[in-house]
Amino acid sequence: MAARAPDAMTGAMADKSFGTTVQRLVRIDGDKPTGLGILADEADGVTLVRSGRRASFGSYFNAFPAAYWNRFTDATAVRLLVTVAGSGVLEVKVSDAEGVARTFARMPITDAQASVDLPLDSFDDGGMAWFDVVAGRDDVLVLDAEWRVLGLQSDVAAPSVGIAIATYNRPIACIVQLRAVAAQIADGAAVSRVVVVDQGEKRLEDAEGFAEVSAALGERLAVIQQENLGGSGGFTRGIMEILESDCDLILLLDDDAEPGPEAIHRAATFAGAATQPVIVGGGMLHLDRPATLYTQGELWMPARSWMTTASPDGYDVDLQRGVMDVPGMHRMVEADYTGWWFCLFPREVVSRVGLPLPLFLKFDDAEFGLRARAAGIPTIGLPGVAGWHEGWASKDPTRTWEGFFILRNQIITGLLHSHQRRGGVLPLRILLGDIQLLLRLQYAAVRLRHEAIRDTFRGPDNLPRSIRTAQATVRALQSTYPDGRVVVGDDLAASPTRSLAQPTGAFSKTAWLVSELGRHLLIEARSDSRRRAEDRIPLRESKWWRFRGLDSALVESPNAAGWTFAQRDRRRTLESLRKSICLTWRLSRDWPKLSREYREATVHLSSPASWQALLGIDEEAPR
């Protein structure tokens, strides 16, 4: 028998005027895996549960993060409303912090809307909630479902969101992002302003599709053109524009990301209901592996001045089979910061901690989040809130001009937030990183890292002075090295790629490294290696051990844009290693002094007045 649409509601508890809807049923369509939404068949915009089968809604986008709502809001309970056509059984499941599930409620449901209330105080240590539908002799259609929080002292439907997007020469990707935002607004997201700061030569307003998305967003949309000041300059300009409006919340979105279903609504209602200011971070799902969660939030490792995922499951978690396969999803996890592919916070955060620092790009998101954490503002990587973004596996930014900003801003963030004597192990790790790059014949990358340390020594006042010129300077410097220039490679045709096994075990790796370093320091390169590359090394294989015994190689450039001709140079290796040792020693020696200087300058550098001067904005001029 075919399932029918419901013709009645069951129970007084199904009154939709009671409670605040914070999460609705998500169905995944298009090119995204359906397992992120519903673990069952789907048909015609509804979920079909075939006779005798079970559909689980314990998926990433449909499980309810009960522990977070219990910890950070004053909600006392959550109400689940499920509407079906047909006859079956509704089972409400809950888990604890260890991911152990139990059935909270089980009831028959026939052509109706069922309602179940779950007290939130049972989720003190962690846990999630979800539901399953089991069909009887006939198929069941799950038409709708939503979660409504009860007992809030304030109206969380009111907070309005202002979105800031910084873009640089990616108009098509940015239009895709704007379409996704417009779709979420049409679906109920309370967005009142969208500010796009366009810093590129390829203008967003000239791109195909802009007129359409501009019409969809209407008066909410503002496009501001300014010179390229990197992500920090673009996002900060967007934040400042939103602060001139009456928006309650500010959301930062990368131009080449796409927010997940209901992401804006879920993040905004959670932030609006929180009993203290919180930063709500969205997880990053891989664009090329849409069911793989790169991270839901990240932690700062002070000794290394580097990041790691906040999830106990590690990076790159497969979500295809639902939350029960991801034990860490059930635990309460606070992050130190979240990436700006999706980062939402109340405007109060800016008044308490200031604006981002003028770092151009890289580590600006980490530094801002760590500054907020120091002010008592936590970052919450809320499960079920995420966006799709290109992953890092196909990139090697340490070999590009970005390597300068990565290392310089890593050091600056460490000086501000790591509180380690002499920088912890960071100076040593920088030296070891330089050695590995030298063994990969990447002299340009090492030179840019040297410049990054020197730029740190110039002090915090140099940051606003150099934000306009640093990129061009380091790109020009990189191009003076053979391994810093992309070549065609036809006249440098390499012999077939060698098959070389990676060393395993600490002793083997150390022996290889010492042997190779000795060869680089003591033995001159073969003269014919400069005329013809001895090997061709793809990007994915560009590891230090892959260059063993080579004096030259064609190395695939980052982003697969071409090839660089890497050539071993004994004199350059000696000089580069000497400078690496001197610079890292000085960094360790001067760490306390530099740390004081940067901390004392942060309040000014992150102030609206400093940014207004940097951007050339008249404080009194109308926006």
Tab-separated table of N, CA, C and O in Angstrom, residues 502-589:
chain	number	residue	atom	x	y	z
A	502	GLN	N	60.168	4.295	0.830
A	502	GLN	CA	60.318	5.221	1.943
A	502	GLN	C	60.980	4.510	3.119
A	502	GLN	O	60.632	3.377	3.445
A	503	PRO	N	61.950	5.162	3.770
A	503	PRO	CA	62.576	4.522	4.938
A	503	PRO	C	61.574	4.384	6.078
A	503	PRO	O	60.728	5.253	6.287
A	504	THR	N	61.660	3.298	6.796
A	504	THR	CA	60.756	3.056	7.917
A	504	THR	C	61.571	2.910	9.193
A	504	THR	O	62.692	2.405	9.177
A	505	GLY	N	61.004	3.339	10.283
A	505	GLY	CA	61.697	3.247	11.562
A	505	GLY	C	62.591	4.448	11.799
A	505	GLY	O	63.158	5.029	10.864
A	506	ALA	N	62.736	4.832	13.061
A	506	ALA	CA	63.505	6.020	13.418
A	506	ALA	C	64.972	5.887	13.017
A	506	ALA	O	65.581	6.834	12.506
A	507	PHE	N	65.570	4.697	13.235
A	507	PHE	CA	66.991	4.522	12.913
A	507	PHE	C	67.231	4.658	11.413
A	507	PHE	O	68.163	5.346	10.976
A	508	SER	N	66.389	4.018	10.620
A	508	SER	CA	66.552	4.062	9.169
A	508	SER	C	66.390	5.482	8.640
A	508	SER	O	67.177	5.947	7.810
A	509	LYS	N	65.374	6.193	9.133
A	509	LYS	CA	65.149	7.565	8.677
A	509	LYS	C	66.319	8.468	9.057
A	509	LYS	O	66.770	9.290	8.253
A	510	THR	N	66.809	8.305	10.287
A	510	THR	CA	67.928	9.135	10.735
A	510	THR	C	69.180	8.849	9.914
A	510	THR	O	69.907	9.774	9.515
A	511	ALA	N	69.436	7.573	9.639
A	511	ALA	CA	70.613	7.209	8.851
A	511	ALA	C	70.537	7.798	7.448
A	511	ALA	O	71.530	8.328	6.926
A	512	TRP	N	69.374	7.712	6.828
A	512	TRP	CA	69.192	8.291	5.492
A	512	TRP	C	69.420	9.796	5.529
A	512	TRP	O	70.090	10.362	4.664
A	513	LEU	N	68.828	10.452	6.529
A	513	LEU	CA	68.918	11.907	6.595
A	513	LEU	C	70.365	12.356	6.786
A	513	LEU	O	70.840	13.271	6.100
A	514	VAL	N	71.085	11.710	7.711
A	514	VAL	CA	72.480	12.086	7.961
A	514	VAL	C	73.336	11.821	6.726
A	514	VAL	O	74.187	12.645	6.342
A	515	SER	N	73.105	10.688	6.078
A	515	SER	CA	73.868	10.349	4.878
A	515	SER	C	73.632	11.368	3.767
A	515	SER	O	74.580	11.843	3.121
A	516	GLU	N	72.376	11.725	3.557
A	516	GLU	CA	72.052	12.686	2.501
A	516	GLU	C	72.590	14.075	2.824
A	516	GLU	O	73.105	14.781	1.953
A	517	LEU	N	72.471	14.485	4.082
A	517	LEU	CA	72.977	15.802	4.458
A	517	LEU	C	74.489	15.863	4.259
A	517	LEU	O	75.023	16.872	3.768
A	518	GLY	N	75.180	14.786	4.608
A	518	GLY	CA	76.625	14.742	4.374
A	518	GLY	C	76.965	14.863	2.900
A	518	GLY	O	77.912	15.567	2.514
A	519	ARG	N	76.211	14.179	2.048
A	519	ARG	CA	76.454	14.275	0.602
A	519	ARG	C	76.249	15.702	0.109
A	519	ARG	O	77.040	16.223	-0.690
A	520	HIS	N	75.194	16.352	0.590
A	520	HIS	CA	74.906	17.721	0.159
A	520	HIS	C	75.990	18.697	0.604
A	520	HIS	O	76.290	19.657	-0.116
A	521	LEU	N	76.576	18.452	1.780
A	521	LEU	CA	77.558	19.391	2.327
A	521	LEU	C	78.974	19.135	1.821
A	521	LEU	O	79.786	20.069	1.750
A	522	LEU	N	79.288	17.898	1.446
A	522	LEU	CA	80.678	17.539	1.166
A	522	LEU	C	80.972	17.253	-0.305
A	522	LEU	O	82.130	17.360	-0.734
A	523	ILE	N	79.983	16.889	-1.077
A	523	ILE	CA	80.223	16.434	-2.448
A	523	ILE	C	79.575	17.400	-3.434
A	523	ILE	O	78.396	17.756	-3.292
A	524	GLU	N	80.346	17.808	-4.442
A	524	GLU	CA	79.811	18.694	-5.471
A	524	GLU	C	78.814	17.936	-6.355
A	524	GLU	O	78.925	16.727	-6.559
A	525	ALA	N	77.858	18.679	-6.895
A	525	ALA	CA	76.872	18.080	-7.794
A	525	ALA	C	77.518	17.719	-9.126
A	525	ALA	O	78.480	18.360	-9.568
A	526	ARG	N	77.003	16.685	-9.763
A	526	ARG	CA	77.497	16.290	-11.083
A	526	ARG	C	77.208	17.399	-12.092
A	526	ARG	O	76.115	17.972	-12.110
A	527	SER	N	78.178	17.684	-12.940
A	527	SER	CA	78.058	18.825	-13.858
A	527	SER	C	76.922	18.652	-14.851
A	527	SER	O	76.250	19.625	-15.220
A	528	ASP	N	76.680	17.426	-15.308
A	528	ASP	CA	75.634	17.234	-16.309
A	528	ASP	C	74.229	17.311	-15.711
A	528	ASP	O	73.237	17.327	-16.444
A	529	SER	N	74.124	17.364	-14.379
A	529	SER	CA	72.798	17.416	-13.753
A	529	SER	C	72.102	18.747	-14.011
A	529	SER	O	70.878	18.846	-13.876
A	530	ARG	N	72.867	19.779	-14.375
A	530	ARG	CA	72.258	21.086	-14.637
A	530	ARG	C	71.699	21.181	-16.055
A	530	ARG	O	70.917	22.079	-16.349
A	531	ARG	N	72.125	20.263	-16.918
A	531	ARG	CA	71.620	20.277	-18.290
A	531	ARG	C	70.390	19.393	-18.455
A	531	ARG	O	69.544	19.656	-19.303
A	532	ARG	N	70.330	18.361	-17.651
A	532	ARG	CA	69.232	17.407	-17.787
A	532	ARG	C	68.799	16.925	-16.404
A	532	ARG	O	69.620	16.485	-15.603
A	533	ALA	N	67.511	17.027	-16.142
A	533	ALA	CA	66.998	16.572	-14.851
A	533	ALA	C	67.161	15.067	-14.718
A	533	ALA	O	66.954	14.319	-15.676
A	534	GLU	N	67.543	14.625	-13.537
A	534	GLU	CA	67.798	13.205	-13.311
A	534	GLU	C	66.544	12.422	-12.938
A	534	GLU	O	66.564	11.194	-12.933
A	535	ASP	N	65.489	13.121	-12.626
A	535	ASP	CA	64.247	12.435	-12.260
A	535	ASP	C	63.093	13.418	-12.404
A	535	ASP	O	63.289	14.631	-12.521
A	536	ARG	N	61.900	12.872	-12.410
A	536	ARG	CA	60.675	13.674	-12.461
A	536	ARG	C	59.824	13.253	-11.261
A	536	ARG	O	59.442	12.090	-11.144
A	537	ILE	N	59.537	14.208	-10.373
A	537	ILE	CA	58.899	13.879	-9.097
A	537	ILE	C	57.535	14.555	-9.010
A	537	ILE	O	57.449	15.784	-8.978
A	538	PRO	N	56.458	13.774	-8.964
A	538	PRO	CA	55.113	14.354	-8.823
A	538	PRO	C	54.948	15.031	-7.461
A	538	PRO	O	55.669	14.737	-6.505
A	539	LEU	N	53.977	15.912	-7.386
A	539	LEU	CA	53.739	16.677	-6.163
A	539	LEU	C	53.508	15.769	-4.962
A	539	LEU	O	54.053	15.993	-3.880
A	540	ARG	N	52.717	14.725	-5.143
A	540	ARG	CA	52.371	13.854	-4.013
A	540	ARG	C	53.577	13.086	-3.476
A	540	ARG	O	53.540	12.565	-2.359
A	541	GLU	N	54.664	12.986	-4.269
A	541	GLU	CA	55.853	12.251	-3.838
A	541	GLU	C	56.997	13.172	-3.436
A	541	GLU	O	58.109	12.704	-3.185
A	542	SER	N	56.732	14.455	-3.348
A	542	SER	CA	57.809	15.414	-3.097
A	542	SER	C	58.182	15.445	-1.615
A	542	SER	O	57.956	16.429	-0.904
A	543	LYS	N	58.773	14.345	-1.148
A	543	LYS	CA	59.259	14.221	0.223
A	543	LYS	C	60.788	14.193	0.199
A	543	LYS	O	61.401	13.840	-0.804
A	544	TRP	N	61.415	14.513	1.328
A	544	TRP	CA	62.872	14.646	1.333
A	544	TRP	C	63.565	13.352	0.931
A	544	TRP	O	64.570	13.368	0.222
A	545	TRP	N	63.032	12.207	1.366
A	545	TRP	CA	63.690	10.937	1.074
A	545	TRP	C	63.587	10.560	-0.400
A	545	TRP	O	64.375	9.763	-0.901
A	546	ARG	N	62.618	11.169	-1.107
A	546	ARG	CA	62.436	10.867	-2.530
A	546	ARG	C	63.574	11.444	-3.379
A	546	ARG	O	63.797	11.018	-4.519
A	547	PHE	N	64.331	12.396	-2.820
A	547	PHE	CA	65.419	13.046	-3.549
A	547	PHE	C	66.773	12.386	-3.271
A	547	PHE	O	67.807	12.918	-3.671
A	548	ARG	N	66.764	11.252	-2.592
A	548	ARG	CA	68.020	10.604	-2.221
A	548	ARG	C	68.875	10.302	-3.460
A	548	ARG	O	68.414	9.693	-4.421
A	549	GLY	N	70.121	10.763	-3.421
A	549	GLY	CA	71.063	10.504	-4.499
A	549	GLY	C	70.915	11.394	-5.714
A	549	GLY	O	71.706	11.291	-6.655
A	550	LEU	N	69.934	12.293	-5.725
A	550	LEU	CA	69.703	13.142	-6.892
A	550	LEU	C	70.488	14.445	-6.796
A	550	LEU	O	70.643	15.016	-5.718
A	551	ASP	N	70.945	14.915	-7.946
A	551	ASP	CA	71.544	16.241	-8.040
A	551	ASP	C	70.635	17.214	-8.777
A	551	ASP	O	70.900	18.424	-8.791
A	552	SER	N	69.582	16.711	-9.404
A	552	SER	CA	68.592	17.581	-10.042
A	552	SER	C	67.322	16.783	-10.272
A	552	SER	O	67.346	15.547	-10.331
A	553	ALA	N	66.222	17.505	-10.412
A	553	ALA	CA	64.940	16.842	-10.667
A	553	ALA	C	63.935	17.872	-11.146
A	553	ALA	O	64.001	19.049	-10.768
A	554	LEU	N	63.035	17.420	-12.001
A	554	LEU	CA	61.851	18.208	-12.308
A	554	LEU	C	60.812	17.876	-11.240
A	554	LEU	O	60.431	16.715	-11.077
A	555	VAL	N	60.381	18.891	-10.503
A	555	VAL	CA	59.451	18.691	-9.391
A	555	VAL	C	58.142	19.389	-9.726
A	555	VAL	O	58.136	20.575	-10.083
A	556	GLU	N	57.063	18.648	-9.643
A	556	GLU	CA	55.763	19.244	-9.943
A	556	GLU	C	55.493	20.389	-8.982
A	556	GLU	O	55.669	20.266	-7.768
A	557	SER	N	55.068	21.508	-9.531
A	557	SER	CA	54.850	22.695	-8.707
A	557	SER	C	53.551	22.567	-7.920
A	557	SER	O	52.670	21.784	-8.278
A	558	PRO	N	53.422	23.315	-6.830
A	558	PRO	CA	52.179	23.292	-6.061
A	558	PRO	C	50.981	23.637	-6.936
A	558	PRO	O	51.083	24.435	-7.868
A	559	ASN	N	49.858	23.014	-6.643
A	559	ASN	CA	48.623	23.172	-7.411
A	559	ASN	C	48.755	22.631	-8.830
A	559	ASN	O	47.946	22.959	-9.703
A	560	ALA	N	49.797	21.812	-9.064
A	560	ALA	CA	49.990	21.156	-10.363
A	560	ALA	C	49.999	22.153	-11.513
A	560	ALA	O	49.487	21.884	-12.598
A	561	ALA	N	50.614	23.320	-11.293
A	561	ALA	CA	50.636	24.362	-12.322
A	561	ALA	C	51.749	24.155	-13.339
A	561	ALA	O	51.806	24.853	-14.345
A	562	GLY	N	52.654	23.222	-13.106
A	562	GLY	CA	53.776	22.989	-14.007
A	562	GLY	C	54.886	22.275	-13.255
A	562	GLY	O	54.626	21.517	-12.315
A	563	TRP	N	56.131	22.536	-13.671
A	563	TRP	CA	57.287	21.875	-13.063
A	563	TRP	C	58.358	22.911	-12.755
A	563	TRP	O	58.478	23.927	-13.448
A	564	THR	N	59.120	22.663	-11.699
A	564	THR	CA	60.282	23.493	-11.397
A	564	THR	C	61.536	22.630	-11.538
A	564	THR	O	61.500	21.420	-11.287
A	565	PHE	N	62.625	23.265	-11.953
A	565	PHE	CA	63.882	22.549	-12.163
A	565	PHE	C	64.742	22.728	-10.913
A	565	PHE	O	65.402	23.750	-10.732
A	566	ALA	N	64.700	21.738	-10.030
A	566	ALA	CA	65.453	21.790	-8.779
A	566	ALA	C	66.858	21.243	-9.007
A	566	ALA	O	67.018	20.147	-9.555
A	567	GLN	N	67.875	22.002	-8.579
A	567	GLN	CA	69.268	21.627	-8.826
A	567	GLN	C	70.068	21.727	-7.525
A	567	GLN	O	70.023	22.751	-6.846
A	568	ARG	N	70.801	20.677	-7.208
A	568	ARG	CA	71.608	20.705	-5.987
A	568	ARG	C	72.807	21.632	-6.161
A	568	ARG	O	73.460	21.641	-7.211
A	569	ASP	N	73.071	22.408	-5.115
A	569	ASP	CA	74.169	23.371	-5.136
A	569	ASP	C	74.855	23.305	-3.768
A	569	ASP	O	74.299	23.754	-2.765
A	570	ARG	N	76.057	22.727	-3.728
A	570	ARG	CA	76.750	22.530	-2.446
A	570	ARG	C	77.008	23.859	-1.742
A	570	ARG	O	76.785	23.985	-0.531
A	571	ARG	N	77.483	24.856	-2.471
A	571	ARG	CA	77.773	26.150	-1.847
A	571	ARG	C	76.512	26.772	-1.262
A	571	ARG	O	76.520	27.288	-0.139
A	572	ARG	N	75.435	26.697	-2.017
A	572	ARG	CA	74.176	27.279	-1.538
A	572	ARG	C	73.642	26.507	-0.331
A	572	ARG	O	73.057	27.093	0.585
A	573	THR	N	73.836	25.201	-0.308
A	573	THR	CA	73.405	24.408	0.838
A	573	THR	C	74.154	24.832	2.094
A	573	THR	O	73.551	25.033	3.162
A	574	LEU	N	75.478	24.966	1.982
A	574	LEU	CA	76.288	25.379	3.131
A	574	LEU	C	75.853	26.743	3.651
A	574	LEU	O	75.685	26.945	4.862
A	575	GLU	N	75.679	27.696	2.743
A	575	GLU	CA	75.315	29.050	3.149
A	575	GLU	C	73.909	29.089	3.745
A	575	GLU	O	73.666	29.760	4.756
A	576	SER	N	72.982	28.362	3.141
A	576	SER	CA	71.606	28.342	3.650
A	576	SER	C	71.543	27.710	5.033
A	576	SER	O	70.841	28.207	5.929
A	577	LEU	N	72.280	26.621	5.230
A	577	LEU	CA	72.272	25.958	6.531
A	577	LEU	C	72.892	26.854	7.596
A	577	LEU	O	72.392	26.934	8.728
A	578	ARG	N	73.962	27.548	7.239
A	578	ARG	CA	74.584	28.468	8.194
A	578	ARG	C	73.599	29.555	8.623
A	578	ARG	O	73.466	29.863	9.818
A	579	LYS	N	72.881	30.123	7.668
A	579	LYS	CA	71.908	31.167	7.994
A	579	LYS	C	70.752	30.611	8.820
A	579	LYS	O	70.251	31.282	9.733
A	580	SER	N	70.325	29.397	8.514
A	580	SER	CA	69.241	28.788	9.285
A	580	SER	C	69.635	28.632	10.746
A	580	SER	O	68.848	28.926	11.658
A	581	ILE	N	70.864	28.174	10.980
A	581	ILE	CA	71.335	27.991	12.356
A	581	ILE	C	71.406	29.335	13.079
A	581	ILE	O	70.946	29.473	14.224
A	582	CYS	N	71.951	30.348	12.412
A	582	CYS	CA	72.084	31.667	13.042
A	582	CYS	C	70.722	32.287	13.342
A	582	CYS	O	70.499	32.841	14.428
A	583	LEU	N	69.803	32.204	12.390
A	583	LEU	CA	68.495	32.835	12.571
A	583	LEU	C	67.668	32.140	13.643
A	583	LEU	O	67.001	32.803	14.452
A	584	THR	N	67.679	30.819	13.662
A	584	THR	CA	66.892	30.119	14.680
A	584	THR	C	67.508	30.298	16.064
A	584	THR	O	66.785	30.378	17.068
A	585	TRP	N	68.838	30.380	16.139
A	585	TRP	CA	69.479	30.655	17.431
A	585	TRP	C	69.081	32.038	17.936
A	585	TRP	O	68.741	32.214	19.110
A	586	ARG	N	69.095	33.020	17.042
A	586	ARG	CA	68.713	34.371	17.446
A	586	ARG	C	67.239	34.426	17.839
A	586	ARG	O	66.870	35.120	18.797
A	587	LEU	N	66.391	33.691	17.123
A	587	LEU	CA	64.969	33.668	17.465
A	587	LEU	C	64.764	33.133	18.877
A	587	LEU	O	63.994	33.696	19.665
A	588	SER	N	65.457	32.058	19.209
A	588	SER	CA	65.350	31.500	20.555
A	588	SER	C	65.882	32.481	21.594
A	588	SER	O	65.263	32.693	22.645
A	589	ARG	N	67.007	33.112	21.298
A	589	ARG	CA	67.613	34.059	22.241
A	589	ARG	C	66.713	35.265	22.494
A	589	ARG	O	66.538	35.709	23.640
